[in-house]
């Protein structure tokens, strides 16, 4: 049917890998624009430096909240694109598990792989909902009287401290999921060894990105170059290459399997004629 054709075309493994890569690139570019200050002309308040003397100064707080209002749309775009990308990736990982991960010897690895990518997909969705809720309310309140900014800043810092470490785990889950997927490919031996090694390297870099992002919560802009470099490496280069290669490999495997099944159908001999087939229907009415 027409719907079956479009469903197969839209949700084929190669199409999902391409869509996931595109959304991942868009998310990383939005995050890069925030980190590098491209949105605000290079101006970024140093929120984690000299907190004791400047944290509650009205002019300083006014600049901070102005900066947060400017980057808010890009933060929403980043979370939205990352969520869509990771849900596509979860679908691809489920296909990978169905093809090679059902055997008892590797079932635990394949289940862990799918769980890790599932957790990585849920976290940016929760972050998106938080930004649309409490963050948006805080940004709206920051445009009121300046006297309310110190109290608003304290509430903001308390709220953000509970979620920053949680959402930093996104790259850690992705790194662990990549490592599990690469181990699965390595144990089954059905994929090129170089592809499995690339996945392990990408997983390590993604985990290093989590560590750098976690330290950035404390050190601020001092560790910003490490955050940017690791994010660019795994998000814009290594992970897309690994993902697109996986899509091509799985797509070729599907094509080879389809050709093999077609060839087997051609080699099956026709069923033997039965006695009823040999009797002419006119003979039944003959005297």
Short mmCIF file of C-alpha atoms in Angstrom, two decimals:
data_model
loop_
_atom_site.label_atom_id
_atom_site.label_comp_id
_atom_site.label_asym_id
_atom_site.label_seq_id
_atom_site.Cartn_x
_atom_site.Cartn_y
_atom_site.Cartn_z
CA UNK A 1 0.00 0.00 0.00
CA UNK A 2 0.96 3.64 -0.36
CA UNK A 3 1.12 4.13 3.43
CA UNK A 4 3.30 1.07 3.79
CA UNK A 5 5.71 2.42 1.18
CA UNK A 6 6.00 5.83 2.86
CA UNK A 7 6.28 4.28 6.32
CA UNK A 8 9.13 2.05 5.15
CA UNK A 9 10.85 4.98 3.43
CA UNK A 10 10.49 7.36 6.38
CA UNK A 11 11.54 4.93 9.08
CA UNK A 12 14.24 2.99 7.24
CA UNK A 13 17.45 2.72 9.19
CA UNK A 14 19.47 4.89 6.80
CA UNK A 15 16.80 7.62 6.79
CA UNK A 16 16.70 7.60 10.61
CA UNK A 17 20.51 7.87 10.79
CA UNK A 18 20.51 10.81 8.41
CA UNK A 19 17.71 12.56 10.30
CA UNK A 20 19.43 11.95 13.65
CA UNK A 21 22.69 13.36 12.28
CA UNK A 22 21.00 16.48 10.94
CA UNK A 23 19.19 17.26 14.18
CA UNK A 24 22.37 16.52 16.17
CA UNK A 25 24.36 18.96 14.06
CA UNK A 26 21.68 21.63 14.51
CA UNK A 27 21.67 21.08 18.28
CA UNK A 28 25.47 21.25 18.53
CA UNK A 29 25.63 24.43 16.46
CA UNK A 30 23.04 26.05 18.74
CA UNK A 31 25.04 25.00 21.80
CA UNK A 32 28.25 26.24 20.18
CA UNK A 33 26.64 29.62 19.49
CA UNK A 34 25.70 29.87 23.17
CA UNK A 35 29.14 28.86 24.45
CA UNK A 36 31.05 31.14 22.09
CA UNK A 37 28.83 34.16 22.69
CA UNK A 38 27.89 34.54 19.00
CA UNK A 39 24.33 35.46 19.99
CA UNK A 40 25.36 38.32 22.27
CA UNK A 41 28.32 39.63 20.29
CA UNK A 42 30.86 37.80 22.45
CA UNK A 43 29.45 39.17 25.72
CA UNK A 44 28.90 36.50 28.35
CA UNK A 45 28.57 37.25 32.09
CA UNK A 46 31.05 35.31 34.19
CA UNK A 47 28.45 33.85 36.50
CA UNK A 48 30.82 31.67 38.52
CA UNK A 49 33.60 34.13 39.23
CA UNK A 50 33.79 36.45 42.23
CA UNK A 51 30.36 35.41 43.45
CA UNK A 52 30.88 36.75 46.96
CA UNK A 53 31.36 40.34 45.84
CA UNK A 54 29.22 40.59 42.71
CA UNK A 55 26.47 37.99 42.95
CA UNK A 56 23.81 40.36 44.28
CA UNK A 57 24.84 43.64 42.65
CA UNK A 58 21.89 45.10 40.77
CA UNK A 59 23.83 46.12 37.65
CA UNK A 60 25.55 42.75 37.47
CA UNK A 61 22.23 40.90 37.88
CA UNK A 62 20.59 43.09 35.25
CA UNK A 63 23.30 42.11 32.73
CA UNK A 64 23.03 38.43 33.67
CA UNK A 65 19.28 38.27 33.13
CA UNK A 66 19.54 40.24 29.90
CA UNK A 67 22.03 37.63 28.68
CA UNK A 68 19.74 34.77 29.75
CA UNK A 69 16.80 36.28 27.87
CA UNK A 70 18.92 36.57 24.74
CA UNK A 71 20.12 32.95 24.72
CA UNK A 72 16.80 31.44 25.83
CA UNK A 73 15.42 30.79 22.29
CA UNK A 74 18.65 29.07 21.27
CA UNK A 75 18.56 26.91 24.41
CA UNK A 76 15.02 25.80 23.49
CA UNK A 77 16.14 25.00 19.92
CA UNK A 78 19.13 23.05 21.21
CA UNK A 79 17.06 20.91 23.59
CA UNK A 80 14.32 20.32 21.01
CA UNK A 81 16.73 19.22 18.25
CA UNK A 82 18.76 17.06 20.61
CA UNK A 83 15.61 15.31 21.86
CA UNK A 84 14.44 14.55 18.30
CA UNK A 85 17.90 13.34 17.31
CA UNK A 86 18.20 10.98 20.26
CA UNK A 87 14.75 9.47 19.70
CA UNK A 88 15.78 8.69 16.12
CA UNK A 89 18.96 7.15 17.51
CA UNK A 90 16.96 5.01 19.95
CA UNK A 91 14.99 3.66 16.98
CA UNK A 92 18.23 2.83 15.17
CA UNK A 93 19.62 1.11 18.28
CA UNK A 94 16.44 -0.97 18.58
CA UNK A 95 16.94 -2.12 14.98
CA UNK A 96 20.56 -2.97 15.77
CA UNK A 97 19.46 -4.98 18.81
CA UNK A 98 16.84 -6.86 16.80
CA UNK A 99 19.41 -7.83 14.19
CA UNK A 100 22.37 -8.93 16.29
CA UNK A 101 21.55 -8.53 19.97
CA UNK A 102 18.89 -11.15 20.64
CA UNK A 103 21.36 -13.99 21.28
CA UNK A 104 21.70 -14.94 24.93
CA UNK A 105 25.46 -14.27 24.99
CA UNK A 106 25.02 -10.59 24.05
CA UNK A 107 21.45 -9.85 25.18
CA UNK A 108 22.59 -8.10 28.36
CA UNK A 109 24.88 -5.76 26.38
CA UNK A 110 22.18 -4.99 23.82
CA UNK A 111 19.60 -4.26 26.54
CA UNK A 112 22.05 -2.00 28.38
CA UNK A 113 22.81 -0.18 25.11
CA UNK A 114 19.13 0.50 24.43
CA UNK A 115 18.52 1.58 28.05
CA UNK A 116 21.43 4.04 28.02
CA UNK A 117 20.33 5.70 24.79
CA UNK A 118 16.77 5.78 26.10
CA UNK A 119 17.88 7.63 29.24
CA UNK A 120 19.94 10.00 27.10
CA UNK A 121 16.81 10.78 25.03
CA UNK A 122 14.59 11.40 28.07
CA UNK A 123 16.92 13.91 29.78
CA UNK A 124 16.89 16.64 27.07
CA UNK A 125 13.12 16.25 26.87
CA UNK A 126 12.88 16.95 30.61
CA UNK A 127 15.29 19.85 30.19
CA UNK A 128 13.11 21.26 27.42
CA UNK A 129 10.03 21.08 29.64
CA UNK A 130 11.91 22.76 32.50
CA UNK A 131 13.05 25.60 30.24
CA UNK A 132 9.52 26.07 28.95
CA UNK A 133 8.25 26.16 32.54
CA UNK A 134 10.31 27.54 35.41
CA UNK A 135 13.03 29.15 33.27
CA UNK A 136 10.53 31.07 31.19
CA UNK A 137 8.76 32.27 34.33
CA UNK A 138 12.08 33.43 35.82
CA UNK A 139 12.94 35.33 32.64
CA UNK A 140 9.56 37.04 32.71
CA UNK A 141 9.94 38.03 36.37
CA UNK A 142 13.41 39.47 35.69
CA UNK A 143 11.84 42.31 33.68
CA UNK A 144 10.03 43.70 36.75
CA UNK A 145 11.51 45.99 39.41
CA UNK A 146 15.29 45.77 39.94
CA UNK A 147 14.78 45.38 43.69
CA UNK A 148 13.41 41.87 43.12
CA UNK A 149 16.49 40.69 41.20
CA UNK A 150 18.57 39.55 44.24
CA UNK A 151 15.76 37.30 45.53
CA UNK A 152 15.11 36.04 42.00
CA UNK A 153 18.81 35.27 41.52
CA UNK A 154 18.99 33.25 44.74
CA UNK A 155 15.92 31.22 43.71
CA UNK A 156 17.43 30.75 40.24
CA UNK A 157 20.77 29.47 41.57
CA UNK A 158 19.05 27.02 43.91
CA UNK A 159 16.81 25.74 41.12
CA UNK A 160 19.66 25.41 38.61
CA UNK A 161 21.93 23.64 41.09
CA UNK A 162 19.45 20.75 41.27
CA UNK A 163 19.26 20.23 37.52
CA UNK A 164 22.65 21.15 36.02
CA UNK A 165 24.39 17.99 37.20
CA UNK A 166 21.45 15.84 36.11
CA UNK A 167 21.35 17.23 32.58
CA UNK A 168 25.12 16.99 32.29
CA UNK A 169 24.60 13.21 32.28
CA UNK A 170 23.25 13.36 28.71
CA UNK A 171 26.70 13.06 27.13
CA UNK A 172 27.71 10.47 29.76
CA UNK A 173 24.76 8.24 28.83
CA UNK A 174 25.53 8.70 25.12
CA UNK A 175 29.18 7.78 25.71
CA UNK A 176 28.26 4.69 27.72
CA UNK A 177 25.66 3.68 25.10
CA UNK A 178 28.23 4.04 22.33
CA UNK A 179 30.69 1.90 24.23
CA UNK A 180 28.04 -0.78 24.76
CA UNK A 181 27.08 -0.71 21.05
CA UNK A 182 30.72 -1.02 20.03
CA UNK A 183 31.24 -3.96 22.40
CA UNK A 184 28.14 -5.59 20.92
CA UNK A 185 29.55 -5.22 17.39
CA UNK A 186 32.94 -6.47 18.50
CA UNK A 187 31.57 -9.59 20.19
CA UNK A 188 29.32 -10.58 17.29
CA UNK A 189 32.00 -9.95 14.67
CA UNK A 190 29.42 -8.88 12.05
CA UNK A 191 30.72 -5.33 11.67
CA UNK A 192 34.11 -3.94 10.64
CA UNK A 193 36.53 -3.74 13.53
CA UNK A 194 37.38 -0.14 12.66
CA UNK A 195 33.74 0.86 13.10
CA UNK A 196 33.60 -0.68 16.58
CA UNK A 197 36.85 1.06 17.55
CA UNK A 198 35.51 4.40 16.29
CA UNK A 199 32.45 3.92 18.50
CA UNK A 200 34.60 3.27 21.56
CA UNK A 201 36.72 6.37 20.88
CA UNK A 202 33.57 8.46 20.40
CA UNK A 203 32.16 7.11 23.67
CA UNK A 204 35.30 8.08 25.56
CA UNK A 205 35.26 11.60 24.08
CA UNK A 206 31.56 11.99 24.95
CA UNK A 207 32.27 10.96 28.54
CA UNK A 208 35.14 13.48 28.66
CA UNK A 209 32.61 16.08 27.49
CA UNK A 210 30.43 15.17 30.47
CA UNK A 211 33.40 15.62 32.84
CA UNK A 212 34.30 18.98 31.29
CA UNK A 213 30.68 20.15 31.46
CA UNK A 214 30.46 19.08 35.09
CA UNK A 215 33.62 21.01 36.00
CA UNK A 216 32.29 24.02 34.08
CA UNK A 217 29.52 24.29 36.67
CA UNK A 218 32.25 25.15 39.21
CA UNK A 219 35.10 26.70 37.21
CA UNK A 220 32.99 28.69 34.72
CA UNK A 221 34.69 30.15 31.66
CA UNK A 222 38.13 28.86 32.66
CA UNK A 223 37.31 25.42 31.26
CA UNK A 224 35.18 26.66 28.34
CA UNK A 225 37.77 25.69 25.64
CA UNK A 226 37.74 22.07 26.83
CA UNK A 227 33.92 22.00 26.80
CA UNK A 228 33.80 23.38 23.25
CA UNK A 229 36.53 21.09 21.86
CA UNK A 230 35.04 17.88 23.30
CA UNK A 231 31.53 18.85 22.21
CA UNK A 232 32.68 19.59 18.65
CA UNK A 233 34.67 16.35 18.50
CA UNK A 234 31.93 13.94 19.51
CA UNK A 235 28.84 15.92 18.44
CA UNK A 236 29.90 17.33 15.07
CA UNK A 237 32.57 14.88 13.87
CA UNK A 238 32.94 11.45 15.50
CA UNK A 239 29.36 10.53 16.41
CA UNK A 240 27.86 11.59 13.03
CA UNK A 241 30.53 9.60 11.16
CA UNK A 242 29.86 6.52 13.31
CA UNK A 243 26.08 6.90 12.99
CA UNK A 244 26.03 7.36 9.21
CA UNK A 245 28.43 4.44 8.78
CA UNK A 246 26.12 2.29 10.92
CA UNK A 247 23.17 3.28 8.75
CA UNK A 248 25.02 2.31 5.58
CA UNK A 249 26.13 -1.02 7.05
CA UNK A 250 22.64 -1.95 8.24
CA UNK A 251 21.11 -0.82 4.96
CA UNK A 252 23.52 -3.00 2.96
CA UNK A 253 22.77 -5.92 5.24
CA UNK A 254 19.03 -5.46 4.60
CA UNK A 255 19.58 -5.29 0.84
CA UNK A 256 21.77 -8.41 0.89
CA UNK A 257 19.18 -10.27 2.96
CA UNK A 258 16.39 -9.22 0.60
CA UNK A 259 18.35 -10.37 -2.45
CA UNK A 260 19.10 -13.70 -0.75
CA UNK A 261 15.44 -14.28 0.08
CA UNK A 262 14.44 -13.42 -3.50
CA UNK A 263 17.02 -15.84 -4.88
CA UNK A 264 15.80 -18.59 -2.57
CA UNK A 265 12.23 -18.03 -3.73
CA UNK A 266 13.34 -18.38 -7.34
CA UNK A 267 15.14 -21.65 -6.58
CA UNK A 268 12.09 -23.26 -4.97
CA UNK A 269 10.56 -25.70 -7.50
CA UNK A 270 6.85 -25.34 -8.31
CA UNK A 271 4.51 -27.65 -6.41
CA UNK A 272 3.67 -30.93 -8.18
CA UNK A 273 0.41 -31.13 -10.06
CA UNK A 274 -2.37 -32.91 -8.22
CA UNK A 275 -4.81 -35.38 -9.65
CA UNK A 276 -7.52 -32.74 -9.75
CA UNK A 277 -5.25 -30.43 -11.76
CA UNK A 278 -4.69 -33.16 -14.38
CA UNK A 279 -8.42 -33.78 -14.94
CA UNK A 280 -10.12 -31.54 -17.41
CA UNK A 281 -13.32 -30.06 -16.01
CA UNK A 282 -15.14 -31.07 -19.23
CA UNK A 283 -14.30 -34.68 -18.50
CA UNK A 284 -16.40 -34.51 -15.36
CA UNK A 285 -19.52 -33.89 -17.44
CA UNK A 286 -18.77 -36.42 -20.13
CA UNK A 287 -20.99 -39.54 -20.18
#
